[in-house]
Each structure stands twice: as C-alpha cells, then as structure tokens.
PDB file of C-alpha atoms and ligand atoms in Angstrom:
ATOM      1  CA  MET H   1       0.000   0.000   0.000  1.00  0.00           C
ATOM      2  CA  GLU H   2       1.210   3.551  -0.684  1.00  0.00           C
ATOM      3  CA  VAL H   3       0.857   5.920   2.261  1.00  0.00           C
ATOM      4  CA  LEU H   4       2.119   9.475   2.752  1.00  0.00           C
ATOM      5  CA  GLY H   5       4.406   9.426   5.796  1.00  0.00           C
ATOM      6  CA  ILE H   6       4.889  12.692   7.692  1.00  0.00           C
ATOM      7  CA  ASP H   7       7.478  13.233  10.418  1.00  0.00           C
ATOM      8  CA  ILE H   8       6.996  16.324  12.580  1.00  0.00           C
ATOM      9  CA  GLY H   9      10.168  17.329  14.387  1.00  0.00           C
ATOM     10  CA  GLY H  10      11.268  20.204  16.596  1.00  0.00           C
ATOM     11  CA  SER H  11      13.029  21.920  13.668  1.00  0.00           C
ATOM     12  CA  GLY H  12      11.685  20.353  10.478  1.00  0.00           C
ATOM     13  CA  MET H  13       8.577  18.653   9.054  1.00  0.00           C
ATOM     14  CA  LYS H  14       9.327  16.012   6.433  1.00  0.00           C
ATOM     15  CA  ALA H  15       7.070  13.965   4.176  1.00  0.00           C
ATOM     16  CA  ALA H  16       7.383  11.341   1.459  1.00  0.00           C
ATOM     17  CA  PRO H  17       5.232   8.633  -0.104  1.00  0.00           C
ATOM     18  CA  VAL H  18       6.081   5.194   1.257  1.00  0.00           C
ATOM     19  CA  ASP H  19       5.567   1.660  -0.009  1.00  0.00           C
ATOM     20  CA  THR H  20       4.559   0.093   3.317  1.00  0.00           C
ATOM     21  CA  ALA H  21       5.161  -3.513   2.198  1.00  0.00           C
ATOM     22  CA  ALA H  22       8.752  -2.757   1.170  1.00  0.00           C
ATOM     23  CA  GLY H  23       9.466  -0.098   3.838  1.00  0.00           C
ATOM     24  CA  LYS H  24      10.857   2.253   1.195  1.00  0.00           C
ATOM     25  CA  LEU H  25      10.226   5.797   0.028  1.00  0.00           C
ATOM     26  CA  THR H  26       8.699   5.842  -3.449  1.00  0.00           C
ATOM     27  CA  GLY H  27       9.264   9.538  -4.099  1.00  0.00           C
ATOM     28  CA  GLU H  28      11.503  12.390  -3.105  1.00  0.00           C
ATOM     29  CA  LEU H  29      11.311  13.641   0.457  1.00  0.00           C
ATOM     30  CA  TYR H  30       9.923  17.174   0.932  1.00  0.00           C
ATOM     31  CA  ARG H  31      10.836  19.249   3.988  1.00  0.00           C
ATOM     32  CA  LEU H  32       9.491  22.435   5.577  1.00  0.00           C
ATOM     33  CA  GLU H  33      10.750  24.303   8.621  1.00  0.00           C
ATOM     34  CA  THR H  34       8.600  23.633  11.693  1.00  0.00           C
ATOM     35  CA  PRO H  35       6.705  26.905  12.372  1.00  0.00           C
ATOM     36  CA  ASP H  36       8.119  28.950  15.232  1.00  0.00           C
ATOM     37  CA  PRO H  37       6.276  29.209  17.570  1.00  0.00           C
ATOM     38  CA  ALA H  38       4.977  25.698  16.859  1.00  0.00           C
ATOM     39  CA  MET H  39       1.345  26.391  17.738  1.00  0.00           C
ATOM     40  CA  PRO H  40      -1.278  23.814  16.724  1.00  0.00           C
ATOM     41  CA  ALA H  41      -2.903  25.898  13.954  1.00  0.00           C
ATOM     42  CA  ALA H  42       0.459  26.798  12.367  1.00  0.00           C
ATOM     43  CA  VAL H  43       1.721  23.195  12.428  1.00  0.00           C
ATOM     44  CA  ALA H  44      -1.577  21.960  10.978  1.00  0.00           C
ATOM     45  CA  ALA H  45      -1.293  24.529   8.149  1.00  0.00           C
ATOM     46  CA  ALA H  46       2.273  23.337   7.398  1.00  0.00           C
ATOM     47  CA  LEU H  47       1.052  19.719   7.373  1.00  0.00           C
ATOM     48  CA  ALA H  48      -1.663  20.705   4.876  1.00  0.00           C
ATOM     49  CA  GLU H  49       1.046  22.263   2.698  1.00  0.00           C
ATOM     50  CA  LEU H  50       3.017  18.990   2.720  1.00  0.00           C
ATOM     51  CA  VAL H  51      -0.110  17.102   1.657  1.00  0.00           C
ATOM     52  CA  ARG H  52      -0.781  19.651  -1.126  1.00  0.00           C
ATOM     53  CA  HIS H  53       2.810  19.404  -2.346  1.00  0.00           C
ATOM     54  CA  PHE H  54       2.231  15.724  -3.144  1.00  0.00           C
ATOM     55  CA  SER H  55      -1.393  16.304  -4.309  1.00  0.00           C
ATOM     56  CA  TRP H  56      -2.000  13.347  -2.001  1.00  0.00           C
ATOM     57  CA  LYS H  57      -5.308  11.515  -2.191  1.00  0.00           C
ATOM     58  CA  GLY H  58      -4.427   8.338  -0.268  1.00  0.00           C
ATOM     59  CA  PRO H  59      -3.950   7.435   3.401  1.00  0.00           C
ATOM     60  CA  ILE H  60      -1.684   9.571   5.606  1.00  0.00           C
ATOM     61  CA  GLY H  61       0.307   8.725   8.745  1.00  0.00           C
ATOM     62  CA  CYS H  62       2.032  11.227  10.988  1.00  0.00           C
ATOM     63  CA  GLY H  63       4.688  10.909  13.711  1.00  0.00           C
ATOM     64  CA  PHE H  64       4.297  13.603  16.377  1.00  0.00           C
ATOM     65  CA  PRO H  65       7.026  14.683  18.865  1.00  0.00           C
ATOM     66  CA  GLY H  66       4.988  14.127  22.020  1.00  0.00           C
ATOM     67  CA  ALA H  67       2.938  11.429  23.716  1.00  0.00           C
ATOM     68  CA  VAL H  68      -0.282  10.762  21.777  1.00  0.00           C
ATOM     69  CA  ARG H  69      -2.986   8.636  23.319  1.00  0.00           C
ATOM     70  CA  HIS H  70      -5.871   7.634  21.044  1.00  0.00           C
ATOM     71  CA  GLY H  71      -5.167  10.691  18.902  1.00  0.00           C
ATOM     72  CA  VAL H  72      -4.979  13.167  21.795  1.00  0.00           C
ATOM     73  CA  VAL H  73      -1.667  14.883  22.637  1.00  0.00           C
ATOM     74  CA  LEU H  74      -0.621  14.493  26.266  1.00  0.00           C
ATOM     75  CA  GLY H  75       2.277  16.944  25.935  1.00  0.00           C
ATOM     76  CA  ALA H  76       4.932  18.052  23.443  1.00  0.00           C
ATOM     77  CA  ALA H  77       7.965  19.357  25.341  1.00  0.00           C
ATOM     78  CA  ASN H  78       9.784  20.582  22.231  1.00  0.00           C
ATOM     79  CA  LEU H  79       6.884  22.210  20.372  1.00  0.00           C
ATOM     80  CA  SER H  80       4.615  24.267  22.635  1.00  0.00           C
ATOM     81  CA  ARG H  81       2.536  23.909  25.790  1.00  0.00           C
ATOM     82  CA  ALA H  82      -0.492  24.766  23.673  1.00  0.00           C
ATOM     83  CA  TRP H  83      -0.538  21.166  22.386  1.00  0.00           C
ATOM     84  CA  GLN H  84      -1.674  19.678  25.665  1.00  0.00           C
ATOM     85  CA  ASP H  85      -5.020  17.869  25.208  1.00  0.00           C
ATOM     86  CA  VAL H  86      -5.303  18.810  21.526  1.00  0.00           C
ATOM     87  CA  ASN H  87      -6.917  16.087  19.423  1.00  0.00           C
ATOM     88  CA  ALA H  88      -4.206  15.874  16.757  1.00  0.00           C
ATOM     89  CA  VAL H  89      -6.125  13.363  14.659  1.00  0.00           C
ATOM     90  CA  GLU H  90      -9.102  15.748  14.347  1.00  0.00           C
ATOM     91  CA  LEU H  91      -6.912  18.821  13.806  1.00  0.00           C
ATOM     92  CA  PHE H  92      -4.715  17.245  11.104  1.00  0.00           C
ATOM     93  CA  THR H  93      -7.613  15.443   9.414  1.00  0.00           C
ATOM     94  CA  ALA H  94      -9.502  18.741   9.098  1.00  0.00           C
ATOM     95  CA  ALA H  95      -6.378  20.530   7.785  1.00  0.00           C
ATOM     96  CA  ALA H  96      -5.470  17.820   5.259  1.00  0.00           C
ATOM     97  CA  GLY H  97      -9.053  17.204   4.153  1.00  0.00           C
ATOM     98  CA  ARG H  98      -8.546  13.467   4.618  1.00  0.00           C
ATOM     99  CA  ALA H  99      -7.933  10.996   7.417  1.00  0.00           C
ATOM    100  CA  VAL H 100      -4.567  11.342   9.183  1.00  0.00           C
ATOM    101  CA  ALA H 101      -3.417   8.689  11.682  1.00  0.00           C
ATOM    102  CA  VAL H 102      -1.177  10.156  14.404  1.00  0.00           C
ATOM    103  CA  ALA H 103       1.188   8.506  16.907  1.00  0.00           C
ATOM    104  CA  ASN H 104       4.342   9.373  18.843  1.00  0.00           C
ATOM    105  CA  ASP H 105       7.363   9.973  16.571  1.00  0.00           C
ATOM    106  CA  ALA H 106       9.713   7.595  18.408  1.00  0.00           C
ATOM    107  CA  ASP H 107       7.064   4.870  18.515  1.00  0.00           C
ATOM    108  CA  VAL H 108       6.574   4.998  14.752  1.00  0.00           C
ATOM    109  CA  ALA H 109      10.329   5.244  14.038  1.00  0.00           C
ATOM    110  CA  GLY H 110      10.710   2.197  16.288  1.00  0.00           C
ATOM    111  CA  LEU H 111       8.037   0.322  14.324  1.00  0.00           C
ATOM    112  CA  ALA H 112      10.012   0.927  11.126  1.00  0.00           C
ATOM    113  CA  GLU H 113      13.345  -0.125  12.674  1.00  0.00           C
ATOM    114  CA  MET H 114      11.826  -3.291  14.092  1.00  0.00           C
ATOM    115  CA  ARG H 115      10.159  -4.217  10.804  1.00  0.00           C
ATOM    116  CA  PHE H 116      12.750  -3.168   8.235  1.00  0.00           C
ATOM    117  CA  GLY H 117      15.879  -2.076  10.073  1.00  0.00           C
ATOM    118  CA  ALA H 118      18.251  -3.030  12.878  1.00  0.00           C
ATOM    119  CA  GLY H 119      15.534  -4.798  14.912  1.00  0.00           C
ATOM    120  CA  ARG H 120      14.282  -7.160  12.209  1.00  0.00           C
ATOM    121  CA  ALA H 121      15.549 -10.328  13.849  1.00  0.00           C
ATOM    122  CA  ALA H 122      15.290  -9.064  17.447  1.00  0.00           C
ATOM    123  CA  ARG H 123      13.615 -11.150  20.117  1.00  0.00           C
ATOM    124  CA  GLY H 124      13.023 -10.232  23.766  1.00  0.00           C
ATOM    125  CA  VAL H 125      13.026  -6.643  25.029  1.00  0.00           C
ATOM    126  CA  THR H 126      14.319  -3.932  22.693  1.00  0.00           C
ATOM    127  CA  LEU H 127      14.432  -0.210  23.374  1.00  0.00           C
ATOM    128  CA  VAL H 128      14.696   2.068  20.346  1.00  0.00           C
ATOM    129  CA  ILE H 129      16.028   5.484  21.384  1.00  0.00           C
ATOM    130  CA  THR H 130      16.033   8.497  19.065  1.00  0.00           C
ATOM    131  CA  LEU H 131      18.550  11.172  19.961  1.00  0.00           C
ATOM    132  CA  GLY H 132      17.543  14.472  18.372  1.00  0.00           C
ATOM    133  CA  THR H 133      16.110  17.768  19.616  1.00  0.00           C
ATOM    134  CA  GLY H 134      14.570  15.601  22.341  1.00  0.00           C
ATOM    135  CA  ILE H 135      14.995  11.975  23.342  1.00  0.00           C
ATOM    136  CA  GLY H 136      12.313   9.617  22.054  1.00  0.00           C
ATOM    137  CA  THR H 137      11.888   6.039  23.224  1.00  0.00           C
ATOM    138  CA  ALA H 138       9.964   3.040  21.863  1.00  0.00           C
ATOM    139  CA  LEU H 139       9.838  -0.173  23.873  1.00  0.00           C
ATOM    140  CA  PHE H 140       9.201  -3.517  22.174  1.00  0.00           C
ATOM    141  CA  VAL H 141       8.591  -6.913  23.671  1.00  0.00           C
ATOM    142  CA  ASP H 142       9.477  -9.156  20.764  1.00  0.00           C
ATOM    143  CA  HIS H 143       7.870  -7.021  18.063  1.00  0.00           C
ATOM    144  CA  VAL H 144       4.961  -5.686  20.100  1.00  0.00           C
ATOM    145  CA  LEU H 145       5.135  -1.973  20.928  1.00  0.00           C
ATOM    146  CA  VAL H 146       4.418  -0.612  24.422  1.00  0.00           C
ATOM    147  CA  PRO H 147       3.405   2.953  23.361  1.00  0.00           C
ATOM    148  CA  ASN H 148       4.255   6.353  24.869  1.00  0.00           C
ATOM    149  CA  THR H 149       6.996   5.260  27.271  1.00  0.00           C
ATOM    150  CA  GLU H 150       8.548   8.786  27.294  1.00  0.00           C
ATOM    151  CA  PHE H 151      11.763   7.530  28.910  1.00  0.00           C
ATOM    152  CA  GLY H 152      13.536  10.588  27.494  1.00  0.00           C
ATOM    153  CA  HIS H 153      12.280  12.526  30.506  1.00  0.00           C
ATOM    154  CA  ILE H 154      13.551  10.336  33.332  1.00  0.00           C
ATOM    155  CA  GLU H 155      15.412  12.278  35.991  1.00  0.00           C
ATOM    156  CA  ILE H 156      19.172  11.884  36.226  1.00  0.00           C
ATOM    157  CA  ASP H 157      21.046  13.783  38.961  1.00  0.00           C
ATOM    158  CA  GLY H 158      18.059  16.105  39.321  1.00  0.00           C
ATOM    159  CA  ARG H 159      17.913  16.892  35.610  1.00  0.00           C
ATOM    160  CA  ASP H 160      15.695  15.796  32.729  1.00  0.00           C
ATOM    161  CA  ALA H 161      17.599  13.190  30.661  1.00  0.00           C
ATOM    162  CA  GLU H 162      17.113  15.368  27.557  1.00  0.00           C
ATOM    163  CA  GLU H 163      19.370  17.972  29.185  1.00  0.00           C
ATOM    164  CA  ILE H 164      22.150  15.408  29.393  1.00  0.00           C
ATOM    165  CA  ALA H 165      21.968  13.090  26.420  1.00  0.00           C
ATOM    166  CA  SER H 166      19.992  14.623  23.517  1.00  0.00           C
ATOM    167  CA  ALA H 167      21.762  15.550  20.275  1.00  0.00           C
ATOM    168  CA  ARG H 168      20.569  19.142  20.858  1.00  0.00           C
ATOM    169  CA  VAL H 169      22.687  19.389  24.015  1.00  0.00           C
ATOM    170  CA  ARG H 170      25.820  18.373  22.073  1.00  0.00           C
ATOM    171  CA  LYS H 171      25.182  21.139  19.530  1.00  0.00           C
ATOM    172  CA  GLU H 172      24.091  23.836  21.979  1.00  0.00           C
ATOM    173  CA  LYS H 173      27.023  23.271  24.304  1.00  0.00           C
ATOM    174  CA  SER H 174      29.455  22.548  21.450  1.00  0.00           C
ATOM    175  CA  LEU H 175      30.480  19.322  23.186  1.00  0.00           C
ATOM    176  CA  GLY H 176      33.041  16.998  21.640  1.00  0.00           C
ATOM    177  CA  TRP H 177      31.934  13.374  21.129  1.00  0.00           C
ATOM    178  CA  LYS H 178      33.885  12.147  24.169  1.00  0.00           C
ATOM    179  CA  LYS H 179      32.257  14.613  26.550  1.00  0.00           C
ATOM    180  CA  TRP H 180      28.768  14.161  25.164  1.00  0.00           C
ATOM    181  CA  VAL H 181      29.006  10.370  25.196  1.00  0.00           C
ATOM    182  CA  ARG H 182      29.575  10.409  28.953  1.00  0.00           C
ATOM    183  CA  GLY H 183      26.039  11.731  29.396  1.00  0.00           C
ATOM    184  CA  VAL H 184      24.635   9.258  26.854  1.00  0.00           C
ATOM    185  CA  ASP H 185      26.421   6.389  28.619  1.00  0.00           C
ATOM    186  CA  ARG H 186      25.035   7.461  31.974  1.00  0.00           C
ATOM    187  CA  TYR H 187      21.536   7.646  30.496  1.00  0.00           C
ATOM    188  CA  LEU H 188      21.774   4.214  28.871  1.00  0.00           C
ATOM    189  CA  GLN H 189      23.099   2.693  32.076  1.00  0.00           C
ATOM    190  CA  ARG H 190      20.073   4.029  33.927  1.00  0.00           C
ATOM    191  CA  MET H 191      17.749   2.639  31.281  1.00  0.00           C
ATOM    192  CA  CYS H 192      19.384  -0.800  31.560  1.00  0.00           C
ATOM    193  CA  GLN H 193      19.139  -0.651  35.330  1.00  0.00           C
ATOM    194  CA  ASP H 194      15.431   0.285  35.281  1.00  0.00           C
ATOM    195  CA  GLN H 195      14.305  -2.043  32.463  1.00  0.00           C
ATOM    196  CA  SER H 196      15.580  -5.496  31.650  1.00  0.00           C
ATOM    197  CA  LEU H 197      16.733  -4.719  28.125  1.00  0.00           C
ATOM    198  CA  ASP H 198      18.163  -7.230  25.694  1.00  0.00           C
ATOM    199  CA  ARG H 199      19.293  -4.541  23.303  1.00  0.00           C
ATOM    200  CA  ILE H 200      19.198  -0.845  22.523  1.00  0.00           C
ATOM    201  CA  ILE H 201      18.895   0.611  19.031  1.00  0.00           C
ATOM    202  CA  ILE H 202      20.092   4.193  18.676  1.00  0.00           C
ATOM    203  CA  GLY H 203      18.330   6.296  16.043  1.00  0.00           C
ATOM    204  CA  GLY H 204      17.833   9.966  15.234  1.00  0.00           C
ATOM    205  CA  GLY H 205      19.984  12.141  12.971  1.00  0.00           C
ATOM    206  CA  VAL H 206      23.067  11.512  15.107  1.00  0.00           C
ATOM    207  CA  SER H 207      22.960   7.774  14.294  1.00  0.00           C
ATOM    208  CA  LYS H 208      24.516   8.695  10.919  1.00  0.00           C
ATOM    209  CA  LYS H 209      27.733   9.279  12.888  1.00  0.00           C
ATOM    210  CA  HIS H 210      27.423   6.206  15.104  1.00  0.00           C
ATOM    211  CA  GLU H 211      31.061   5.191  14.575  1.00  0.00           C
ATOM    212  CA  LYS H 212      32.075   8.379  16.414  1.00  0.00           C
ATOM    213  CA  PHE H 213      30.291   7.504  19.640  1.00  0.00           C
ATOM    214  CA  LEU H 214      29.007   3.920  19.875  1.00  0.00           C
ATOM    215  CA  PRO H 215      32.535   2.498  20.448  1.00  0.00           C
ATOM    216  CA  LEU H 216      32.964   4.886  23.407  1.00  0.00           C
ATOM    217  CA  LEU H 217      29.951   3.488  25.298  1.00  0.00           C
ATOM    218  CA  THR H 218      30.588   1.236  28.285  1.00  0.00           C
ATOM    219  CA  VAL H 219      26.996   0.082  28.864  1.00  0.00           C
ATOM    220  CA  SER H 220      26.746  -3.711  28.968  1.00  0.00           C
ATOM    221  CA  ALA H 221      23.597  -4.189  26.803  1.00  0.00           C
ATOM    222  CA  GLU H 222      24.019  -4.740  23.085  1.00  0.00           C
ATOM    223  CA  VAL H 223      23.819  -1.317  21.371  1.00  0.00           C
ATOM    224  CA  LEU H 224      23.098  -1.165  17.642  1.00  0.00           C
ATOM    225  CA  PRO H 225      22.877   1.807  15.308  1.00  0.00           C
ATOM    226  CA  ALA H 226      19.509   2.312  13.575  1.00  0.00           C
ATOM    227  CA  ARG H 227      19.604   1.416   9.900  1.00  0.00           C
ATOM    228  CA  LEU H 228      16.840   3.591   8.473  1.00  0.00           C
ATOM    229  CA  ARG H 229      18.386   6.777   9.869  1.00  0.00           C
ATOM    230  CA  ASN H 230      16.455   9.882   8.915  1.00  0.00           C
ATOM    231  CA  GLU H 231      13.789   7.958   7.043  1.00  0.00           C
ATOM    232  CA  ALA H 232      12.624   5.829   9.988  1.00  0.00           C
ATOM    233  CA  GLY H 233      10.112   8.454  11.165  1.00  0.00           C
ATOM    234  CA  ILE H 234       8.501   8.805   7.721  1.00  0.00           C
ATOM    235  CA  ILE H 235       8.428   5.073   6.962  1.00  0.00           C
ATOM    236  CA  GLY H 236       7.113   4.294  10.456  1.00  0.00           C
ATOM    237  CA  ALA H 237       4.363   6.925  10.246  1.00  0.00           C
ATOM    238  CA  ALA H 238       3.164   5.364   6.982  1.00  0.00           C
ATOM    239  CA  LEU H 239       3.366   1.887   8.461  1.00  0.00           C
ATOM    240  CA  TYR H 240       1.348   2.942  11.490  1.00  0.00           C
ATOM    241  CA  ALA H 241      -1.396   4.413   9.269  1.00  0.00           C
ATOM    242  CA  ALA H 242      -1.496   1.298   7.076  1.00  0.00           C
ATOM    243  CA  GLU H 243      -1.859  -0.944  10.111  1.00  0.00           C
ATOM    244  CA  ALA H 244      -4.484   1.243  11.794  1.00  0.00           C
ATOM    245  CA  ARG H 245      -6.454   1.207   8.529  1.00  0.00           C
ATOM    246  CA  ALA H 246      -6.187  -2.553   8.151  1.00  0.00           C
ATOM    247  CA  ALA H 247      -7.407  -3.014  11.723  1.00  0.00           C
ATOM    248  CA  ARG H 248     -10.377  -0.677  11.085  1.00  0.00           C
ATOM    249  CA  LEU H 249     -11.349  -2.379   7.847  1.00  0.00           C
ATOM    250  CA  GLY H 250     -11.006  -5.748   9.538  1.00  0.00           C
ATOM    251  CA  ASP H 251     -13.400  -4.628  12.250  1.00  0.00           C
ATOM    252  CA  ARG H 252     -15.907  -3.219   9.791  1.00  0.00           C
ATOM    253  CA  GLY H 253     -15.708  -6.243   7.560  1.00  0.00           C
ATOM    254  CA  ARG H 254     -16.972  -8.323  10.422  1.00  0.00           C
ATOM    255  CA  THR H 255     -20.740  -7.965  10.400  1.00  0.00           C
ATOM    256  CA  ARG H 256     -21.408  -9.924  13.573  1.00  0.00           C
ATOM    257  CA  PRO H 257     -19.311 -11.009  16.488  1.00  0.00           C
ATOM    258  CA  PRO H 258     -17.444 -14.293  16.005  1.00  0.00           C
ATOM    259  CA  ARG H 259     -19.638 -17.258  16.851  1.00  0.00           C
ATOM    260  CA  ARG H 260     -18.822 -18.959  20.062  1.00  0.00           C
ATOM    261  CA  ALA H 261     -18.595 -22.700  20.023  1.00  0.00           C
ATOM    262  CA  ARG H 262     -21.970 -24.010  21.121  1.00  0.00           C
ATOM    263  CA  ARG H 263     -21.849 -25.223  24.669  1.00  0.00           C
ATOM    264  CA  ARG H 264     -22.452 -28.870  25.111  1.00  0.00           C
ATOM    265  CA  TYR H 265     -23.966 -30.092  28.308  1.00  0.00           C
ATOM    266  CA  PRO H 266     -23.622 -33.647  29.417  1.00  0.00           C
ATOM    267  CA  SER H 267     -26.903 -35.440  28.802  1.00  0.00           C
TER     268      SER H 267
HETATM  269  C1  BGC Z 301       8.943  14.000  23.686  1.00  0.00           C
HETATM  270  C2  BGC Z 301       8.718  12.644  23.063  1.00  0.00           C
HETATM  271  C3  BGC Z 301       9.338  12.576  21.686  1.00  0.00           C
HETATM  272  C4  BGC Z 301      10.792  12.981  21.742  1.00  0.00           C
HETATM  273  C5  BGC Z 301      11.421  13.012  20.375  1.00  0.00           C
HETATM  274  C6  BGC Z 301      10.419  14.318  23.669  1.00  0.00           C
HETATM  275  O1  BGC Z 301      10.633  15.592  24.207  1.00  0.00           O
HETATM  276  O2  BGC Z 301       8.470  14.042  25.013  1.00  0.00           O
HETATM  277  O3  BGC Z 301       7.351  12.360  23.001  1.00  0.00           O
HETATM  278  O4  BGC Z 301       9.210  11.274  21.199  1.00  0.00           O
HETATM  279  O5  BGC Z 301      10.923  14.264  22.330  1.00  0.00           O
HETATM  280  O6  BGC Z 301      10.803  13.914  19.541  1.00  0.00           O
END
C-alpha cells in the first residue's frame, strides 16, 4: 500500500510517499521548517502544505514529537505547551481534508526499525532510542510496541535526561563526542538498570555518525545503530497508518461477532 508518511520534528517537518510492504520511500522527500512558535494551527497549516505538495489523495500517517494517546496529545515538550489535550487526529484530518493517523514519533520510528531495520531479527526486550532535539523512546517486547513510554524525561542527577543526552545538548554546548558520550552512557546505564533490556537501538539524525560515539559506550547491553536513519520516522508513520487502517477495515468487515462454540452439556 502507498501511504504518505509525515514526520513532525522540533526543527523540520518532512514527508514522502512510502511503499509500506517494502518499507521504502517511493518519491523524493519534501521538507518544511517547523513553524516557530509551533502552535497547533500553524503546524496543521504546514502539514496541509506537505499534503498539497504531493497532491496526495491516499492514506496519511504522521509521527508527532509528544505522547499521543488515542489521537490526543498528552504533551509536546519541544513544540509548545499549547498542544496539551489537543486532538491531533481531528486537527490534522480537518487541515489535510482526509484521514490522518497520528502517533508518537519515536514509537513509529521504532516500528520501522523493528520491521525493516536493525531490529528485524530481534527477540526479547528492545528499546529504540532516538537522539535528536529531544529523546524519544519506543519499547518492544518481541515485536509488540508498548506505546508512549517517554523515557527521554527520566530524571538523572536532578535533571531531565534530555538535558544530558539529547543531540541538541551536544550542539548547543558545542560538546566533543567524548564529553557528550559520557552523558549518553550514563543515560543508557540508567535505562538498563530500570528495564531489563536485551538490546538498545540508537536512532535519530546523530545515528549517521554512530562510529564516532558507539565504540565509546561502556553500557553492557548490546547497542546497535539504527539502519533507516532519517527515514525511519517517515516510513514508520506510513506503516502505522497502514496498520491502523487494516485493523479498522477488519473490524468493519466483520458484520457480527465471532460465533462462540456451542456449549455442550452432558446429557
Ligand atoms: C517528547 C517525546 C518525543 C521525543 C522526540 C520528547 O521531548 O516528550 O514524546 O518522542 O521528544 O521527539
């Protein structure tokens, strides 16, 4: 199925058509700056522009940089406080003029990595971590997602983990890899201590340079670089929409509840 995948980030909004069976982009990626301030109406207007750019008439999936429960935003630390309790599915669907499925950006990037990337053969407990403007986390037990974990905001030494280990911190403080990796290592150690992880997959833009920092980590869990890099968010958003649609159609296709086996009583 072809789905338009949209990845909303703290600095950019990217979209591309995706073949969800192959996990590949089928057209060129188009990017817009995230509006500043990133208020709901402005972001929705930018999303509509992405949809118009592709003259898109098919299904749409969107990864959003905050926890999203049944379409409603619980918070978006790196966009604006105004997002709290906004129904993103309704807002984006109205702006795009067609149904938009919305889920957390790290969760959808994780879905793509687990299906088509570094987690393909993974069994057990896997944590996909995206290091970008914020820290996104997606927890999988085998290949089943536990949504909205938000482990990027755990407290370490009295500070939010994003202040210690996000890629933004490295840029803002002009940290060298060695210095920055100390914070990342500390964060990963805490995650391994709190959760019984079999492996960690590191994604986000910084995963392009994984050879600069992964060898410096001392954490004992297996740590793998993400394979889909910058495209994971777009591919995952499309995948999420395709699966949500399939589940809906499956439900509708069923006209009556499944028949229970008739009880037999001993005569
Ligand atoms: C948000 C997460 C998001 C992550 C990456 C964090 O600040 O709380 O929901 O996944 O940033 O965008």
